[in-house]
XYZ file of C-alpha atoms in Angstrom:
282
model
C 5.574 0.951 -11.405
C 2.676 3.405 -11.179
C 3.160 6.532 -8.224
C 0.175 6.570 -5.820
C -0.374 9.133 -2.993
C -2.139 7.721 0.063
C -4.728 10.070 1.121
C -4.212 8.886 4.497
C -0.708 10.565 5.020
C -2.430 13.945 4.199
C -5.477 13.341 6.854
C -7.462 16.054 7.847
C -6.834 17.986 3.850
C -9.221 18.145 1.890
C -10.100 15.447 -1.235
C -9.426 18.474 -3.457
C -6.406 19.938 -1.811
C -5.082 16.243 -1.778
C -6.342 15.224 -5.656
C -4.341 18.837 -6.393
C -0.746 17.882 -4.483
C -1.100 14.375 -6.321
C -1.735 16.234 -9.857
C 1.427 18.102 -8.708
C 4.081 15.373 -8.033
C 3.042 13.504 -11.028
C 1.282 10.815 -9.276
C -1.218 8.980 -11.777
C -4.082 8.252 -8.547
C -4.912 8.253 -5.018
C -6.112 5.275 -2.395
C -9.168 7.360 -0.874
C -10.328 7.119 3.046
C -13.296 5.140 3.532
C -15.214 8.848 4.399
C -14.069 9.694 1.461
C -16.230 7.846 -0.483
C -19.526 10.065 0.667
C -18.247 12.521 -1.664
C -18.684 13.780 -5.112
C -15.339 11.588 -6.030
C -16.221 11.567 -10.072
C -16.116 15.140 -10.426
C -12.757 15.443 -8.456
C -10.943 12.760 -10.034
C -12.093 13.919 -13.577
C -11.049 17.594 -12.764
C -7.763 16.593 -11.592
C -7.369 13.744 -14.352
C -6.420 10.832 -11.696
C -7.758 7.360 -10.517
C -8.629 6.129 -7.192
C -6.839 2.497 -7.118
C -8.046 1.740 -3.531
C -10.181 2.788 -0.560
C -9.643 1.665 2.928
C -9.058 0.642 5.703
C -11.483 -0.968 7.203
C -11.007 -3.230 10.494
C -12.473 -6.984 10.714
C -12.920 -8.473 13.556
C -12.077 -12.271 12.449
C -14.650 -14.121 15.023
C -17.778 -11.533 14.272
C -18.209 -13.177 11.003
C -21.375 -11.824 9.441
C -20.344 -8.191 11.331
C -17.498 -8.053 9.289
C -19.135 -9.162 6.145
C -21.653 -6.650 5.911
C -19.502 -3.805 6.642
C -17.142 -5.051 3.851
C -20.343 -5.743 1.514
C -21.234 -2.233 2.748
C -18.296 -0.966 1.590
C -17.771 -3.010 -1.734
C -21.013 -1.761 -2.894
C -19.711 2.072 -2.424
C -15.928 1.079 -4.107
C -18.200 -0.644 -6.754
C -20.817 2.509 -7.826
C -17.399 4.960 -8.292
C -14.831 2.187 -9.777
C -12.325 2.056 -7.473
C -10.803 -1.832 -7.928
C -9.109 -2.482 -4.249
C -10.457 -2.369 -1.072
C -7.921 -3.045 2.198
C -8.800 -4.281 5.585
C -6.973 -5.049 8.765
C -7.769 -8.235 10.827
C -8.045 -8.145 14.435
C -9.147 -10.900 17.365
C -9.051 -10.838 20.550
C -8.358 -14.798 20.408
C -4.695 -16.195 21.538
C -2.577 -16.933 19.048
C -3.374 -20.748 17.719
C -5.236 -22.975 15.718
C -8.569 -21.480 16.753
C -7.479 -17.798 15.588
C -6.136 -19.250 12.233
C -9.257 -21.230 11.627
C -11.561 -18.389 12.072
C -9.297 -16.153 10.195
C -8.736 -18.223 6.933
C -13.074 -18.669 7.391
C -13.238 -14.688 7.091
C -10.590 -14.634 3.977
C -12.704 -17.205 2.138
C -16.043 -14.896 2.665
C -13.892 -12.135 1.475
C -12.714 -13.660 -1.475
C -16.210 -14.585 -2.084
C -17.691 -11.816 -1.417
C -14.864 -9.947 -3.525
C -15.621 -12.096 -6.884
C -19.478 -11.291 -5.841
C -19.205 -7.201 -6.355
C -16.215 -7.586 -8.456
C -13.715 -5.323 -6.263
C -10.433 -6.929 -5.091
C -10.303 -7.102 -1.465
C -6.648 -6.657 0.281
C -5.635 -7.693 3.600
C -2.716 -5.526 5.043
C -0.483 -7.230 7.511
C 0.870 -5.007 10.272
C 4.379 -5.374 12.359
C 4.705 -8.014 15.130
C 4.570 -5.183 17.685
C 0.965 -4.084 16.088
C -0.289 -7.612 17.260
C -2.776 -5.540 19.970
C -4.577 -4.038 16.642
C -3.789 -6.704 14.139
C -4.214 -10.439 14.199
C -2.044 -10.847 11.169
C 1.660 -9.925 11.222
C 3.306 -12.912 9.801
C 3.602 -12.946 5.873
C 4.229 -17.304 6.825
C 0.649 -16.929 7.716
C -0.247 -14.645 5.105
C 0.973 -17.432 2.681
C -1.740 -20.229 3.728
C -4.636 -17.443 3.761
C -3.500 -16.684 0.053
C -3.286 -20.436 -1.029
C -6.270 -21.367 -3.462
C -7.530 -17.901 -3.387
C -8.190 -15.973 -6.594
C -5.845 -13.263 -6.820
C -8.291 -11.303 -8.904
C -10.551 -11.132 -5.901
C -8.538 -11.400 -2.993
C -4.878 -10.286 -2.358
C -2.402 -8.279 0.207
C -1.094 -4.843 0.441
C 2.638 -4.463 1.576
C 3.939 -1.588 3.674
C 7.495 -2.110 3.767
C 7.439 0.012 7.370
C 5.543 -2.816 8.935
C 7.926 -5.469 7.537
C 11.160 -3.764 7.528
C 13.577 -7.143 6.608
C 12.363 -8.657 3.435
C 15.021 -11.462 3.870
C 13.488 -14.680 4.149
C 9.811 -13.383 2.845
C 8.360 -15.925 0.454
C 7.629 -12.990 -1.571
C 7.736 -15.460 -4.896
C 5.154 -17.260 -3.873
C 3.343 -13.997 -2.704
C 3.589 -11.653 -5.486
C 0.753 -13.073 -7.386
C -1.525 -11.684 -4.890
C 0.467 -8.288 -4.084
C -1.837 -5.523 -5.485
C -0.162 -2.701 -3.874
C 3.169 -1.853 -1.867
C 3.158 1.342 0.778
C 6.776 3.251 0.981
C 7.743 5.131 3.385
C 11.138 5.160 5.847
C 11.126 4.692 9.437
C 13.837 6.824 11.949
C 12.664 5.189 15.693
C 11.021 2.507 16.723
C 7.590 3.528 16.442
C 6.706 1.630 12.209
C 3.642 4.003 12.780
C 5.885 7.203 12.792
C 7.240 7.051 8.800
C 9.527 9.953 7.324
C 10.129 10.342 3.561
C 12.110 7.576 1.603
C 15.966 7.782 1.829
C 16.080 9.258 5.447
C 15.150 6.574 7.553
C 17.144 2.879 8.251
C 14.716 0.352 6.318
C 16.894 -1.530 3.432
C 14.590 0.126 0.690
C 16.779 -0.392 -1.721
C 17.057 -4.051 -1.023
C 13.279 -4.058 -1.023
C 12.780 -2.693 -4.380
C 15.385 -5.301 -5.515
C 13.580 -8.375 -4.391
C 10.165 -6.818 -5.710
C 11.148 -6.142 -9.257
C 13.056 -9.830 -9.498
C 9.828 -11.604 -8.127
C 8.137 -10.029 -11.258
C 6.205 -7.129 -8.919
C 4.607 -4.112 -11.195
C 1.971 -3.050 -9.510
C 1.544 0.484 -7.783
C 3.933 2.006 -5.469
C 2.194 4.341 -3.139
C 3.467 6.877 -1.085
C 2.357 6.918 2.731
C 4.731 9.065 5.185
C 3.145 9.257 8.772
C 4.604 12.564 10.578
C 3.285 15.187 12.605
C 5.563 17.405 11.057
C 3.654 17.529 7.679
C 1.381 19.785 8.639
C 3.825 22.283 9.499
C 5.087 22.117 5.831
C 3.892 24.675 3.320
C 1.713 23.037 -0.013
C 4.765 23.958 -1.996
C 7.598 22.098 0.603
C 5.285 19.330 0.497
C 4.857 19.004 -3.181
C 8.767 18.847 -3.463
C 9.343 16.385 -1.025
C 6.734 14.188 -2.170
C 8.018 14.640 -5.505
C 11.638 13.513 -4.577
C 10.313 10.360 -3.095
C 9.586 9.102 -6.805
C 11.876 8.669 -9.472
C 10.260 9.009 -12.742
C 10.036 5.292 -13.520
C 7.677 5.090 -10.484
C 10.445 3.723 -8.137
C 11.096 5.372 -5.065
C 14.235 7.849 -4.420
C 16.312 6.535 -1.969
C 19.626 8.900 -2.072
C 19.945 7.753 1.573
C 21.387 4.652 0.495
C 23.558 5.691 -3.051
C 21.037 3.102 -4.454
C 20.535 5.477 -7.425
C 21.432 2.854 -11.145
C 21.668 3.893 -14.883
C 20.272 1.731 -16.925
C 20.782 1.565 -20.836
C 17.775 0.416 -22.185
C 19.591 1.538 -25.802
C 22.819 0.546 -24.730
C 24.261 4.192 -24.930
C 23.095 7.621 -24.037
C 20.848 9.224 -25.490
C 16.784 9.259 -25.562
C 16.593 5.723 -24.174
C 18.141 5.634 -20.896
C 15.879 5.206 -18.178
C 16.362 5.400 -14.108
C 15.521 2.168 -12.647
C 16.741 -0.183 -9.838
C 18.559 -2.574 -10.435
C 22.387 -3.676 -12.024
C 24.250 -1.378 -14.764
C 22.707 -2.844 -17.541
């Protein structure tokens, strides 16, 4: 799996100062801020030798149709002139929860999807937490399912944030995966999934998480987005280490919190090819 830092986590830095922490912890990109995108984003990313795999988010209302496609067409043009692949988007409506809400929100995926394959940029809805339904209209991955169904995953897909699902039990993430282009990590300590601390000291079964991913055939990025207050008290240099212990060198995430650390013997013996990985003592 590839190690992304989410700009996001780092709000209020600068692009540079952020491109520099990511050169830092070995991460090979960044998912930008839609403001972001205003600036000179070729000359950073060529400086610093990293990608931008995604820019977001941007909020849809589902029932203002043609609002929400042109800000996405808006902002698919912009992801489009500087490469960046992904785009991500939360759904909101202030419709009750039924067959009218579902209706017009599976309309809106199909114009995305269209509108997706039209610019060629992938856009990615992001499902929030059932206690997020006030600022998202989509918090069931059941749901998620049938807005995914006869969709081209090369246009249209979903962006997982383990802190806003917490129990992967029961997920049909088989059935899912195809359309997974990217998975946020980050641990939660209270209640609040919009307050995250670093992996490994929080309660979310990451480990379990990472398990279920790798044997539904996941490989996409893994990218790191801790939500605290308490980051900006940290120096550049107690940041870079902690955001550098939430990797493992494989890409997976370090979750010490849970002993979930595996050897595995790609060579069957020690030597120059064992690798860290999750998964069973192979």
């Amino acid at each position: 799996m590839t190690r992304v830092l989410n700009a996001f986590m780092l709000h209020g830095k600068s692009l540079d100062a952020i491109c520099r922490i990511a050169k830092r912890t070995g991460c090979a990109g960044v998912t930008l801020e839609i403001s972001h995108l205003d600036e000179d984003i070729d000359r950073l990313l060529k400086t610093w030798g990293l990608t931008a795999f995604c820019a977001g988010t941007l909020f849809l209302t589902v029932e203002s149709l043609e609002q929400s496609c042109q800000a996405v067409r808006e902002l698919l043009k912009k992801a489009r002139a500087v490469g960046i692949p992904l785009v991500s988007a939360v759904l909101q409506s202030a419709l009750p929860i039924g067959e009218a809400r579902s209706i017009a929100q599976a309309e809106l995926c199909r114009k995305l999807a269209g509108l997706g394959a039209q610019y060629g940029v992938c856009i990615c809805v992001e499902p929030l937490h059932r206690s997020c339904d006030w600022l998202s209209s989509l918090t069931d991955l059941q749901e998620l399912q049938r807005l995914c169904e006869n969709a081209d995953p090369r246009w249209f897909g979903w962006i997982l944030d383990v802190c806003h699902c917490e129990d992967p039990c029961g997920l049909p993430l088989q059935k899912l995966v195809p359309y997974l282009r990217s998975v946020h990590l980050a641990d939660v300590c209270g209640s609040d999934p919009n307050i995250r601390c670093f992996p490994g000291e929080g309660r979310l079964p990451l480990f379990r998480w990472f398990s279920l991913l790798r044997e539904s055939g996941y490989q996409g990025p893994v990218e790191l987005e801790v939500l605290s207050p308490e980051l900006e008290q940290l120096s550049e240099s107690e940041l870079v280490r902690k955001i550098d212990r939430a990797f493992l060198p494989s890409g997976f995430c370090f979750l010490m919190g849970e002993l979930a650390l595996h050897l595995s013997w790609t060579a069957g013996r020690a030597g120059p090819g064992c690798a860290w990985c999750w998964g069973k003592h192979e």
